[in-house]
PDB file of C-alpha atoms and ligand atoms in Angstrom:
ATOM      1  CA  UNK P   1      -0.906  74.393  -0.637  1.00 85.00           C
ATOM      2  CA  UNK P   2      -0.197  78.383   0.060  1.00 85.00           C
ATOM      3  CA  UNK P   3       3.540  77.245   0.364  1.00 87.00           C
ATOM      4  CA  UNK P   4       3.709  74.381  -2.172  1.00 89.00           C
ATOM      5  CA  UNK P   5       2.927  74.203  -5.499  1.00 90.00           C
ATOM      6  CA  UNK P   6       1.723  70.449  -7.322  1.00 94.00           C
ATOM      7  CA  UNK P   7       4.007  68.436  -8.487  1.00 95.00           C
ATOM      8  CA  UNK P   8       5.712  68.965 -11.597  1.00 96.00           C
ATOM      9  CA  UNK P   9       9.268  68.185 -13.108  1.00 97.00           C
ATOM     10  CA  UNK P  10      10.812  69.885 -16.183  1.00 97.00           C
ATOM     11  CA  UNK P  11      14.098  68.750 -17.808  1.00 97.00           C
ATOM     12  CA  UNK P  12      16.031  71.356 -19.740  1.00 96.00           C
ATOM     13  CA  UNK P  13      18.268  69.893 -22.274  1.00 96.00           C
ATOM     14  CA  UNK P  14      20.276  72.050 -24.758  1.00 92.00           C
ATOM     15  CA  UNK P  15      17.779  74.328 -25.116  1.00 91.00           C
ATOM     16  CA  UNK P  16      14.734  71.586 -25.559  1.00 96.00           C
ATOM     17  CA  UNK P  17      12.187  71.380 -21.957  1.00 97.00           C
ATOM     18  CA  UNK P  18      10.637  68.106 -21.463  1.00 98.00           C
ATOM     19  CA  UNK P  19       7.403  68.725 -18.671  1.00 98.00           C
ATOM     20  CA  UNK P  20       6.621  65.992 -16.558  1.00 98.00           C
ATOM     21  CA  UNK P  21       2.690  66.243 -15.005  1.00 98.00           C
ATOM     22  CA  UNK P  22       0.884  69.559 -15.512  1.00 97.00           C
ATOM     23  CA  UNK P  23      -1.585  70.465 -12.488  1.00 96.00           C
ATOM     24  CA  UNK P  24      -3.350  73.476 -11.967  1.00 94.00           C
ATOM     25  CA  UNK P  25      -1.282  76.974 -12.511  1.00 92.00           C
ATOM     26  CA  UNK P  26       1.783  74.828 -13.835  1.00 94.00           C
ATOM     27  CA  UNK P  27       2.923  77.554 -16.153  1.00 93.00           C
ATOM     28  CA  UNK P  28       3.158  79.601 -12.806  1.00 91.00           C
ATOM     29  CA  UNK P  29       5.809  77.282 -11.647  1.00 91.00           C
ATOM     30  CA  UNK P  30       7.791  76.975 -14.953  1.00 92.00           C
ATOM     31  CA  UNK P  31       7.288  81.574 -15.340  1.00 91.00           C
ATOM     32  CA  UNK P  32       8.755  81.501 -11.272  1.00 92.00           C
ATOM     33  CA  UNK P  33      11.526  78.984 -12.146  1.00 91.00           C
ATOM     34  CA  UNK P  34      12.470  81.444 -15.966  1.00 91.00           C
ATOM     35  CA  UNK P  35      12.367  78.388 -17.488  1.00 89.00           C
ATOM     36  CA  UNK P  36      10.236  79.889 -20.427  1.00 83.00           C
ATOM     37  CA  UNK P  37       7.989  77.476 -22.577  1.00 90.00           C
ATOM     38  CA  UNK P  38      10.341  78.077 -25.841  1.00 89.00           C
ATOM     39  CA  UNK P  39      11.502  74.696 -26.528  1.00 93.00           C
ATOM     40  CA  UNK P  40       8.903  73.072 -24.821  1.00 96.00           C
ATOM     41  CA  UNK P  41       7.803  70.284 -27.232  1.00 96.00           C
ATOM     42  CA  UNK P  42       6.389  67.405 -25.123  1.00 98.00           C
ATOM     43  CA  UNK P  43       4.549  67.134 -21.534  1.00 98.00           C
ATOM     44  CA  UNK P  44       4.222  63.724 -20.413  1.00 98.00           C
ATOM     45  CA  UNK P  45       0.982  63.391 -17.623  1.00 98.00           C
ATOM     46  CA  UNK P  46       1.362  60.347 -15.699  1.00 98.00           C
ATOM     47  CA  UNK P  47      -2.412  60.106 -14.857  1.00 98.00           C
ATOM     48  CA  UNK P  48      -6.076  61.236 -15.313  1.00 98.00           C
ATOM     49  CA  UNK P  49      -6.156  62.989 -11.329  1.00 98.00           C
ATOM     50  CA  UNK P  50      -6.753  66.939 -11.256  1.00 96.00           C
ATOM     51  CA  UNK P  51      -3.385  67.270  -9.679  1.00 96.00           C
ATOM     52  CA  UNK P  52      -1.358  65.912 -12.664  1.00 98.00           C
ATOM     53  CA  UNK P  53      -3.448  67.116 -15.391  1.00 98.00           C
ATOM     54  CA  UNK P  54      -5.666  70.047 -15.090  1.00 97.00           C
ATOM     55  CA  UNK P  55      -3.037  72.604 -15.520  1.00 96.00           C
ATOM     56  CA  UNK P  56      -3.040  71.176 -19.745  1.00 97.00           C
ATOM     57  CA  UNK P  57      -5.144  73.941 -21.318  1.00 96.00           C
ATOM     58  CA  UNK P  58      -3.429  76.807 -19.787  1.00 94.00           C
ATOM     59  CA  UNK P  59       0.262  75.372 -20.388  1.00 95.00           C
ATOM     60  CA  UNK P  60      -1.688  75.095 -24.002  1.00 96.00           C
ATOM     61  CA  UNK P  61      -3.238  78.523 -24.142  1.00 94.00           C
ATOM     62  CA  UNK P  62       0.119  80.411 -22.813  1.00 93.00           C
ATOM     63  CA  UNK P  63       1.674  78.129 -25.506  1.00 94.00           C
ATOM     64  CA  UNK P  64      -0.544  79.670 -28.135  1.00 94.00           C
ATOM     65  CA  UNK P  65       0.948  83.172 -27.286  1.00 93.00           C
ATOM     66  CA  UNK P  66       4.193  82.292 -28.923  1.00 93.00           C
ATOM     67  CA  UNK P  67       5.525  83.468 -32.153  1.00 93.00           C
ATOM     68  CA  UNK P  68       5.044  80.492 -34.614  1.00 93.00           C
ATOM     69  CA  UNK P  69       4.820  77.455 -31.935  1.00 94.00           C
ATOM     70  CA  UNK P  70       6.284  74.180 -32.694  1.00 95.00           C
ATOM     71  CA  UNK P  71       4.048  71.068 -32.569  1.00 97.00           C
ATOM     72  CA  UNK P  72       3.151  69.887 -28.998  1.00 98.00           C
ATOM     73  CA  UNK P  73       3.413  66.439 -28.874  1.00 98.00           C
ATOM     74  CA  UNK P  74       1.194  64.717 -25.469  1.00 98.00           C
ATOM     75  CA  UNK P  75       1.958  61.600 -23.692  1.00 98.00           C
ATOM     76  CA  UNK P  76      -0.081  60.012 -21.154  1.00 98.00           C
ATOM     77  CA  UNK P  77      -2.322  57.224 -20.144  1.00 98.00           C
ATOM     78  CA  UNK P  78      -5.301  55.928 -22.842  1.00 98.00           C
ATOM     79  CA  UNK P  79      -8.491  58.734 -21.892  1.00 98.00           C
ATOM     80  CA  UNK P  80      -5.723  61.967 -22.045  1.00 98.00           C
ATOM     81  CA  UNK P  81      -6.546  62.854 -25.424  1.00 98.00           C
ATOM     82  CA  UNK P  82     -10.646  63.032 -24.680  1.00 98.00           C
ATOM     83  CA  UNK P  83     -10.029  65.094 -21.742  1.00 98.00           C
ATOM     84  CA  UNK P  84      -7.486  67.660 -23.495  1.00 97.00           C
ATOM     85  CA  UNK P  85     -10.570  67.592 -26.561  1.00 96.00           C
ATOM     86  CA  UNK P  86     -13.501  68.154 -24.478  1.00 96.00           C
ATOM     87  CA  UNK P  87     -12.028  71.003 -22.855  1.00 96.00           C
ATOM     88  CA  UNK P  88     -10.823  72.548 -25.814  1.00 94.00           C
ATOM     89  CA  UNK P  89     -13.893  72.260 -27.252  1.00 94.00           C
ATOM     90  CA  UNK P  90     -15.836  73.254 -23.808  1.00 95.00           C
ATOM     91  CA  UNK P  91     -13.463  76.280 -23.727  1.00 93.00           C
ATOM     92  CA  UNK P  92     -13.334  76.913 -27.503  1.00 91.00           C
ATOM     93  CA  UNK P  93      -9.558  78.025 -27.107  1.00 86.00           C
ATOM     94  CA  UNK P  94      -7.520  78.435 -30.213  1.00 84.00           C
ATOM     95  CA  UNK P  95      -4.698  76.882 -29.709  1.00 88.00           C
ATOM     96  CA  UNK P  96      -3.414  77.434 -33.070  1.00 90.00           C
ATOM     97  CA  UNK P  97      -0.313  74.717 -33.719  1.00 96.00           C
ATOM     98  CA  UNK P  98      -1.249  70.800 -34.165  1.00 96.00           C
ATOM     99  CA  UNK P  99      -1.287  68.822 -30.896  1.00 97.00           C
ATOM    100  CA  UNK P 100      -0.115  65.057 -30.951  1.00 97.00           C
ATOM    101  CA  UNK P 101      -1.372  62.741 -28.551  1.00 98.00           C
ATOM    102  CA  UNK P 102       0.094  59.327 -27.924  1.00 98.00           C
ATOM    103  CA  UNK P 103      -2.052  57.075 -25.183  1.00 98.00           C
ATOM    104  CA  UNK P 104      -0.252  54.050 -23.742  1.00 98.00           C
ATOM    105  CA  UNK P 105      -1.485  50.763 -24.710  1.00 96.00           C
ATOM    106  CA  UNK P 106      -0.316  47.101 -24.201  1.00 92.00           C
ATOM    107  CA  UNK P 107       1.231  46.917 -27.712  1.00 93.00           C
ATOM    108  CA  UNK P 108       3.083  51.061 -27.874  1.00 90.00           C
ATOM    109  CA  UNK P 109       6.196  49.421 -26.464  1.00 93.00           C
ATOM    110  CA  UNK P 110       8.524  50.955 -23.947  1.00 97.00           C
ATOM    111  CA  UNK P 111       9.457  53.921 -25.967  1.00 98.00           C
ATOM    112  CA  UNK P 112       7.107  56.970 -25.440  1.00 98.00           C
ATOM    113  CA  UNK P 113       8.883  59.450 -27.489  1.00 98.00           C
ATOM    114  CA  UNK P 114      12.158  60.238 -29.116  1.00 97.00           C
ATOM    115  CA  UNK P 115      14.073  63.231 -30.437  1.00 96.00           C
ATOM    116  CA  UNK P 116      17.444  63.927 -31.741  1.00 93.00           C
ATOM    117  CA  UNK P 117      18.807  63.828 -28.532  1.00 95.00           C
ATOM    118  CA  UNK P 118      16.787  62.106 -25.728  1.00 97.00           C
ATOM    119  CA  UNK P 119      14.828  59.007 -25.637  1.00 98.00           C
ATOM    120  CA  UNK P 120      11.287  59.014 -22.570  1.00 98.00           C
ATOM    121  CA  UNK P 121      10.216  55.485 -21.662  1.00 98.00           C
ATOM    122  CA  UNK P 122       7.260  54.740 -20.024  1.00 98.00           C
ATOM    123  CA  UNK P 123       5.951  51.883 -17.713  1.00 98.00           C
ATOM    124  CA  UNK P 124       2.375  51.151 -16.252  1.00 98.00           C
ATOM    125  CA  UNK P 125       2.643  51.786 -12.238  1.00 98.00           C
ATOM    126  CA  UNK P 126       0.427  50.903  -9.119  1.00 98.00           C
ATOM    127  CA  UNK P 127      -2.152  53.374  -8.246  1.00 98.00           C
ATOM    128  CA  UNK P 128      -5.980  53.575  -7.527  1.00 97.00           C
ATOM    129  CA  UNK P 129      -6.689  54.648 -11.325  1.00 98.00           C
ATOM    130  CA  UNK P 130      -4.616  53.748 -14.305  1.00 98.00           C
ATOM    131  CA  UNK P 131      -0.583  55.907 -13.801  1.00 98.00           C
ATOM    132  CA  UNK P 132       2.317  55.704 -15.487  1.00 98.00           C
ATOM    133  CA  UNK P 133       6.055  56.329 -14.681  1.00 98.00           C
ATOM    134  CA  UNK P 134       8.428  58.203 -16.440  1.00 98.00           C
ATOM    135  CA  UNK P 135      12.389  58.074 -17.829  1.00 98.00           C
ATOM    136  CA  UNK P 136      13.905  60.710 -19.860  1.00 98.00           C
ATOM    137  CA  UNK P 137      17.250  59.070 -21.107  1.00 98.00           C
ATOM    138  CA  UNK P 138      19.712  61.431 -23.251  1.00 97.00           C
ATOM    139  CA  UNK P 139      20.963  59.468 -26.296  1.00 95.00           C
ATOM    140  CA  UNK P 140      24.721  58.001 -26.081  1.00 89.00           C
ATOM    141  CA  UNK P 141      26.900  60.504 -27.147  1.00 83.00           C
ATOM    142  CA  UNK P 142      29.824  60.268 -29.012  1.00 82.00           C
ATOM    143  CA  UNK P 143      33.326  59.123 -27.673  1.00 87.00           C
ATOM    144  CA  UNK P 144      35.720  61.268 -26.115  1.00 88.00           C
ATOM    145  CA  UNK P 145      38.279  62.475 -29.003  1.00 91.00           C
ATOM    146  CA  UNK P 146      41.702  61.767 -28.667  1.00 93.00           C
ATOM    147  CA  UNK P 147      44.002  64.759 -30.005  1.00 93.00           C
ATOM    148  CA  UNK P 148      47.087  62.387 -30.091  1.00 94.00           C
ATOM    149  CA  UNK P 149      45.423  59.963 -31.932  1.00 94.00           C
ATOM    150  CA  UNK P 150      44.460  63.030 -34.272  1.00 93.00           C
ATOM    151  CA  UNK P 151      48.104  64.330 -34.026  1.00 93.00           C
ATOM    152  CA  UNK P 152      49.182  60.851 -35.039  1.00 94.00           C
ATOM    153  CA  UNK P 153      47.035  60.657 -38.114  1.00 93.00           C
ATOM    154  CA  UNK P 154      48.534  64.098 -39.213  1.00 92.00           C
ATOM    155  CA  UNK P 155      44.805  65.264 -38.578  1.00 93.00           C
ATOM    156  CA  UNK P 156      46.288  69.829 -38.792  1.00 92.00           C
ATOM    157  CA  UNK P 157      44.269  71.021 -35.632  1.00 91.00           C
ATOM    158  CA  UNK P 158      41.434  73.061 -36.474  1.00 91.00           C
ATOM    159  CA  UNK P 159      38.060  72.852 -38.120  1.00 93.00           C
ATOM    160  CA  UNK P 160      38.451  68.853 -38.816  1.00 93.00           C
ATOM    161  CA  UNK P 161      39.239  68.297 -35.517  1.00 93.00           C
ATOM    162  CA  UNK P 162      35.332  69.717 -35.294  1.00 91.00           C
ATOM    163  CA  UNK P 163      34.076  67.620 -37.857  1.00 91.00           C
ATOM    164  CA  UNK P 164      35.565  64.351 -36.422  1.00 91.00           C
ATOM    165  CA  UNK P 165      34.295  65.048 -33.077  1.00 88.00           C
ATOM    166  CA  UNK P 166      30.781  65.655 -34.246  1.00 84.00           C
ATOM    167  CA  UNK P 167      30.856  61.788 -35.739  1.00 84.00           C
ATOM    168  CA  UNK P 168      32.112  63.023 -39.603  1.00 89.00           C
ATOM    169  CA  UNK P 169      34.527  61.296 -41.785  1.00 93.00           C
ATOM    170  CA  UNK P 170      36.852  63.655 -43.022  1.00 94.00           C
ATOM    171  CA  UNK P 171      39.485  64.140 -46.149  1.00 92.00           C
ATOM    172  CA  UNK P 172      43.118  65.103 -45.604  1.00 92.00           C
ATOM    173  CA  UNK P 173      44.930  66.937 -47.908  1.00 90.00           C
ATOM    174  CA  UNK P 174      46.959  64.038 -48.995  1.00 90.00           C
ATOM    175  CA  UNK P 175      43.713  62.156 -50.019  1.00 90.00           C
ATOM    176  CA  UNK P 176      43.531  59.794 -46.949  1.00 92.00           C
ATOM    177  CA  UNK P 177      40.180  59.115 -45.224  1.00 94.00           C
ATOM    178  CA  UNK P 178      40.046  59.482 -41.857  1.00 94.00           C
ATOM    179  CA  UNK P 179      37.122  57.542 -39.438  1.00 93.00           C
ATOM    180  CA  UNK P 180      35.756  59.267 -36.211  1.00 92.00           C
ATOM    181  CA  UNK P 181      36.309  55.992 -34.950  1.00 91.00           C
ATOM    182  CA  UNK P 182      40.031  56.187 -35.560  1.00 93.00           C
ATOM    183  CA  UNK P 183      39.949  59.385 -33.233  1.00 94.00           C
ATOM    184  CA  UNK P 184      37.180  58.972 -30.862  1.00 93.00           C
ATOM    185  CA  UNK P 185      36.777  56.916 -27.681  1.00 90.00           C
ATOM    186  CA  UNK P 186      33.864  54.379 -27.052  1.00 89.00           C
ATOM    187  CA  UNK P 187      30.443  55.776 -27.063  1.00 86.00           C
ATOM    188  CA  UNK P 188      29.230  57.745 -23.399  1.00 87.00           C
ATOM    189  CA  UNK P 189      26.201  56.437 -22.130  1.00 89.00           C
ATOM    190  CA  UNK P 190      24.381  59.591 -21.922  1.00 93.00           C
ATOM    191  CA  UNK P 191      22.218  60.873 -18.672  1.00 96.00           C
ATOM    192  CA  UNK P 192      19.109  59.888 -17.165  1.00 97.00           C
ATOM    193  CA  UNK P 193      16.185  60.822 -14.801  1.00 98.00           C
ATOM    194  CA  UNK P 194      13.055  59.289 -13.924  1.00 98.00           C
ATOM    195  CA  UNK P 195      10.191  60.389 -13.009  1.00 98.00           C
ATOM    196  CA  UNK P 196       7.875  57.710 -10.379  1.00 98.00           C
ATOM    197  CA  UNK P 197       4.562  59.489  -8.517  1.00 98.00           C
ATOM    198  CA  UNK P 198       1.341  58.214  -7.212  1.00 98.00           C
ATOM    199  CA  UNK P 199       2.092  54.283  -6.974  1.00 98.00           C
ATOM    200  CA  UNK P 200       2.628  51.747  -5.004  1.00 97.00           C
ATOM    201  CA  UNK P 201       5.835  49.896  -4.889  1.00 97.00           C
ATOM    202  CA  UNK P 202       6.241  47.352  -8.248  1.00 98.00           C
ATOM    203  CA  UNK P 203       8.190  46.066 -11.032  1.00 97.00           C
ATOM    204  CA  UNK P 204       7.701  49.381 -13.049  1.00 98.00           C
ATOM    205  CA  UNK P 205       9.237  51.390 -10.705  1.00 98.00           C
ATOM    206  CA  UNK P 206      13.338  49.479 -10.631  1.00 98.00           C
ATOM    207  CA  UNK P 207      12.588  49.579 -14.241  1.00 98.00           C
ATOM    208  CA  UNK P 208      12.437  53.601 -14.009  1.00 98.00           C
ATOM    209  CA  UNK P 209      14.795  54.366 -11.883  1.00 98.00           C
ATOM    210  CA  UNK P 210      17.785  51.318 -13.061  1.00 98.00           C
ATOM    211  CA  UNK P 211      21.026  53.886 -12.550  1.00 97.00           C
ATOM    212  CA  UNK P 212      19.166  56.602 -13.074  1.00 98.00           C
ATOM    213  CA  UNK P 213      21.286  59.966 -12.357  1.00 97.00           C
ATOM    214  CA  UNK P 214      18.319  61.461 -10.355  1.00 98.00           C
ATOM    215  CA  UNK P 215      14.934  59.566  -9.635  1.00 98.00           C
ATOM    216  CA  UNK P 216      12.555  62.009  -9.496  1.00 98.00           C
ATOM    217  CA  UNK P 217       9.780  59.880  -6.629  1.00 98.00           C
ATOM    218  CA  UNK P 218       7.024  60.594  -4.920  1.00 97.00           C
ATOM    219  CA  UNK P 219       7.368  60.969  -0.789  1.00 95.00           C
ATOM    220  CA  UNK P 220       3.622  61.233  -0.037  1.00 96.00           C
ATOM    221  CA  UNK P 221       3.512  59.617   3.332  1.00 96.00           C
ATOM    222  CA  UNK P 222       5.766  59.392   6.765  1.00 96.00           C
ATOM    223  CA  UNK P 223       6.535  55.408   7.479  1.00 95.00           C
ATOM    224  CA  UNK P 224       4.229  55.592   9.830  1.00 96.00           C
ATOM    225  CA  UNK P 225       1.202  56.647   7.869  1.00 95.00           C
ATOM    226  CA  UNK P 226       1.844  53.560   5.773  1.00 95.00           C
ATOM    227  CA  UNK P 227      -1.895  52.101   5.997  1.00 96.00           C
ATOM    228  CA  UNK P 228      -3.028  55.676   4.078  1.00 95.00           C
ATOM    229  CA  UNK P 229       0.154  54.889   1.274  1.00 96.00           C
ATOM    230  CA  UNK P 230      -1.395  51.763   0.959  1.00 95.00           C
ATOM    231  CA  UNK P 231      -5.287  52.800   0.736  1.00 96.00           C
ATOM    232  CA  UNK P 232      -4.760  55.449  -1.536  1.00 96.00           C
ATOM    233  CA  UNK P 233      -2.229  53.976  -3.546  1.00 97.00           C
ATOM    234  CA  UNK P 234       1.195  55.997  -2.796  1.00 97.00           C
ATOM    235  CA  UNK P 235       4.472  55.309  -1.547  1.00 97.00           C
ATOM    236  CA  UNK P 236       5.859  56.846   2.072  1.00 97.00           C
ATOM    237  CA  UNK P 237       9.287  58.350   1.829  1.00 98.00           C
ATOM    238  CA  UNK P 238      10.687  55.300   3.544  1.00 97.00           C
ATOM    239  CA  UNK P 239       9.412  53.048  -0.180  1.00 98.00           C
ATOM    240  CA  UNK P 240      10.916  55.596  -2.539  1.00 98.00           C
ATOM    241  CA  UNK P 241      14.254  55.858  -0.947  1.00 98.00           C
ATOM    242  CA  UNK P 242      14.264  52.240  -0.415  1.00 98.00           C
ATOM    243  CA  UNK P 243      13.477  51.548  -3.984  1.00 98.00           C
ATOM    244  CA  UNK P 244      16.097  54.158  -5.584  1.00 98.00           C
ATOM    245  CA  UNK P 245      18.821  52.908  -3.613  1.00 98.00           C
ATOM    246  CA  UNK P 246      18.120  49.024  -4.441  1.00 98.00           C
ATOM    247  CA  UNK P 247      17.579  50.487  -8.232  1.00 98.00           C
ATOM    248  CA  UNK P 248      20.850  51.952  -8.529  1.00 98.00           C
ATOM    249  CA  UNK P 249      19.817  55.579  -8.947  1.00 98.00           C
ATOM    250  CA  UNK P 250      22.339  58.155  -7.862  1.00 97.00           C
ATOM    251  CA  UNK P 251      19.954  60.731  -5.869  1.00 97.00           C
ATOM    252  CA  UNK P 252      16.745  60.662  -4.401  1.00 98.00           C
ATOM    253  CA  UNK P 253      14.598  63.421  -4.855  1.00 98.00           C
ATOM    254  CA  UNK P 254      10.963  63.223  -2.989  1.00 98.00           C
ATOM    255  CA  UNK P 255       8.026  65.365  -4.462  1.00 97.00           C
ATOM    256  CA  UNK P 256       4.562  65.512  -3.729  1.00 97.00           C
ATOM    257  CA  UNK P 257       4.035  65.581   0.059  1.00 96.00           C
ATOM    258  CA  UNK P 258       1.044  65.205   1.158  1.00 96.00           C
ATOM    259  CA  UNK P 259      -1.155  67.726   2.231  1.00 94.00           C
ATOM    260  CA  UNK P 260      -1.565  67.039   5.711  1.00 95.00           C
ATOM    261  CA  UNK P 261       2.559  68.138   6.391  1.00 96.00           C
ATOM    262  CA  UNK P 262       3.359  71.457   6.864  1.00 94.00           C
ATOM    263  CA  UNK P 263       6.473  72.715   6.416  1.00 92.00           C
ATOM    264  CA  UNK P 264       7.230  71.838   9.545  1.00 95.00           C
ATOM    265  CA  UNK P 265       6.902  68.431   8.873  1.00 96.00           C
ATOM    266  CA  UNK P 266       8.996  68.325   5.936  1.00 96.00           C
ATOM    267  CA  UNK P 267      12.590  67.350   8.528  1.00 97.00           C
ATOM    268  CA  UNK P 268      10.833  64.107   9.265  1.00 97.00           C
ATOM    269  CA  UNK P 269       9.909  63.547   5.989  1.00 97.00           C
ATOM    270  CA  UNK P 270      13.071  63.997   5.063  1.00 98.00           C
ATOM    271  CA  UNK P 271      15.132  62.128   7.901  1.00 98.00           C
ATOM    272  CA  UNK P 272      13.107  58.891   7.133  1.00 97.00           C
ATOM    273  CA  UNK P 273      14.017  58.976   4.105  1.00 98.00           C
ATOM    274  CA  UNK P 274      17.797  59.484   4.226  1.00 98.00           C
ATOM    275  CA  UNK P 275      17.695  56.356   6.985  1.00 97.00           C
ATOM    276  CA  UNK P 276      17.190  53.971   4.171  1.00 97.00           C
ATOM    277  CA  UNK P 277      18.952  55.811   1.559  1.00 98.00           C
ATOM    278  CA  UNK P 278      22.188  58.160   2.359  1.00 98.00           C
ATOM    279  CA  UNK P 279      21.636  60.226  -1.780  1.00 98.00           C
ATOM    280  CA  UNK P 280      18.211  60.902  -0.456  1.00 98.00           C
ATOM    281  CA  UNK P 281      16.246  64.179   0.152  1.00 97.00           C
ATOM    282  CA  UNK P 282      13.047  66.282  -0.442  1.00 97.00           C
ATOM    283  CA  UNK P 283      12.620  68.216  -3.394  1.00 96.00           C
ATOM    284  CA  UNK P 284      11.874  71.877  -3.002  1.00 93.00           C
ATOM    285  CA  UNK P 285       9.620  74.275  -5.211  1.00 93.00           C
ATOM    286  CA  UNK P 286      11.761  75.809  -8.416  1.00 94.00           C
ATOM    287  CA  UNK P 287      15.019  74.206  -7.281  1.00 95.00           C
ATOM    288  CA  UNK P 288      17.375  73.372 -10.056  1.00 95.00           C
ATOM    289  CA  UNK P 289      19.370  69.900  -9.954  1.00 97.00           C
ATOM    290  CA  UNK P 290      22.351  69.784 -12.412  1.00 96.00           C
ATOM    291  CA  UNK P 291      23.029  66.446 -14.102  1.00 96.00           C
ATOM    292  CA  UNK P 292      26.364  66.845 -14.572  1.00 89.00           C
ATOM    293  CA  UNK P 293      28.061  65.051 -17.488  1.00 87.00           C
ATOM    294  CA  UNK P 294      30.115  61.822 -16.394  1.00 79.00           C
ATOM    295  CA  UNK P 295      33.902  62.103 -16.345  1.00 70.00           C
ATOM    296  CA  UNK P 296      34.933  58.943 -18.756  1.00 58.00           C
TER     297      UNK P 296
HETATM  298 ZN1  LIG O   1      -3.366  60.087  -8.228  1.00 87.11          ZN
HETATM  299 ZN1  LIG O   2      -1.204  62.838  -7.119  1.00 87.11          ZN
END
């Protein structure tokens, strides 16, 4: 639309970007929101419709403009690797760094991908061609250090404090070993979002979006508009908030509205939805929603 772009999420991490669905002019969208493409590693397409997947070769060819790129590593459903091929080679653009593909299939497991510090699962969702559904979990991170413990242990504040913190065993000057365990609180379950469009409401879905911090959900359809959710394969904004609440997840946040709203519209949208679920609302282009780490 003139006032809304298709529906894409990022997730910025320490540095690393993690791009959910790629339609057309998606490296508009991440330019607008400064997000840069440095550090952008992975893009995870949930299915094979133009909105979620023809924005690939430019994201690729603005890619190719960096200094030295990293690998670029692409998830998606089985056919996503033939259509990123035949346009390269329909194209002929250089893209000039090695491109990883990895297609679901029955026997990949629930783990998509993994990196030092995050973890995406994916499950098979409910649509009118083959979708999949998204959750980017960080990895647990280490327990909260205790300086009295350290204290206790004659641990001198400083630079070992560091090392003991960051998971290392460390050496005191009388000869003694030290443990990070001896120092360090249980392990932090680290943060999560997931990231549900173009289904119908099913299994996959709680899966997703079980505690997530921020479920990242399509709102396509009004309650009323249900019988078009249920042709087309979508939810309305009444199923996604109903289904993030009974999941556990701690926000709402509903993307890709259909067409036929105007921004006008989007109040309604957005007032169904909060009816069934209070941590409920609509997403809006480029904004920014912090995950902020837990308190424990
Ligand atoms: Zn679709
Ligand atoms: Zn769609």
């Amino acid at each position: 639309m003139p006032y809304r772009l298709l529906t894409s999420l990022a997730v910025r991490l320490n540095g690393q970007l993690y791009v959910f669905d790629a339609g057309e002019a998606v490296q508009l969208g991440l330019k607008k929101a400064r997000l840069g493409i440095r550090g952008l590693d992975v893009v995870a397409v949930s299915h094979l419709h133009a909105d979620h997947c023809l924005g690939l070769p430019g994201l690729m060819m603005l890619r190719a403009q960096l200094n030295d790129p990293d690998p670029l590593t692409i998830l998606g459903p089985p056919g996503i690797a033939r259509f990123v091929s035949q346009v390269q080679e329909s194209l002929g653009f250089y893209c000039g760094y090695p491109v990883h593909f990895r297609e679901w299939s029955e026997d990949q497991g629930e783990i998509a991908y993994q990196d030092q510090q995050a973890r995406i699962y994916w499950q098979p969702l409910k649509h009118s061609c083959f979708c999949l559904g998204y959750r980017l979990e960080e990895l647990q991170r280490p327990g909260k250090f205790s300086p009295d413990r350290a204290r206790a242990l004659k641990v001198p504040c400083g630079p070992l404090w560091g090392m003991l913190q960051k998971g290392e065993w460390i050496h005191l000057d009388s000869g003694e070993k030290i443990s990070p365990e001896q120092v360090l609180g249980p392990p932090r379950r680290g943060r999560s979002v997931a990231y549900v469009v173009d289904t119908r409401p099913c299994k996959g879905i709680y899966q997703l979006c079980h505690d997530a911090n921020i479920a990242f959900l399509e709102g396509m359809f009004l309650p009323e508009h249900n019988e078009h959710a249920d042709a087309k394969g979508h939810l309305t904004v009444e199923d996604a908030a109903r289904i993030s609440r009974r999941a556990g997840a701690g926000r709402a946040i509903l993307v890709h509205i259909s067409p036929r709203y105007g921004q006008e519209d989007l109040p309604l949208l957005e007032a169904a939805a909060r009816e069934r679920f209070a941590q409920a609302e609509l997403g809006r282009d480029l904004e920014i929603y912090p995950v902020p780490l837990p308190e424990d």
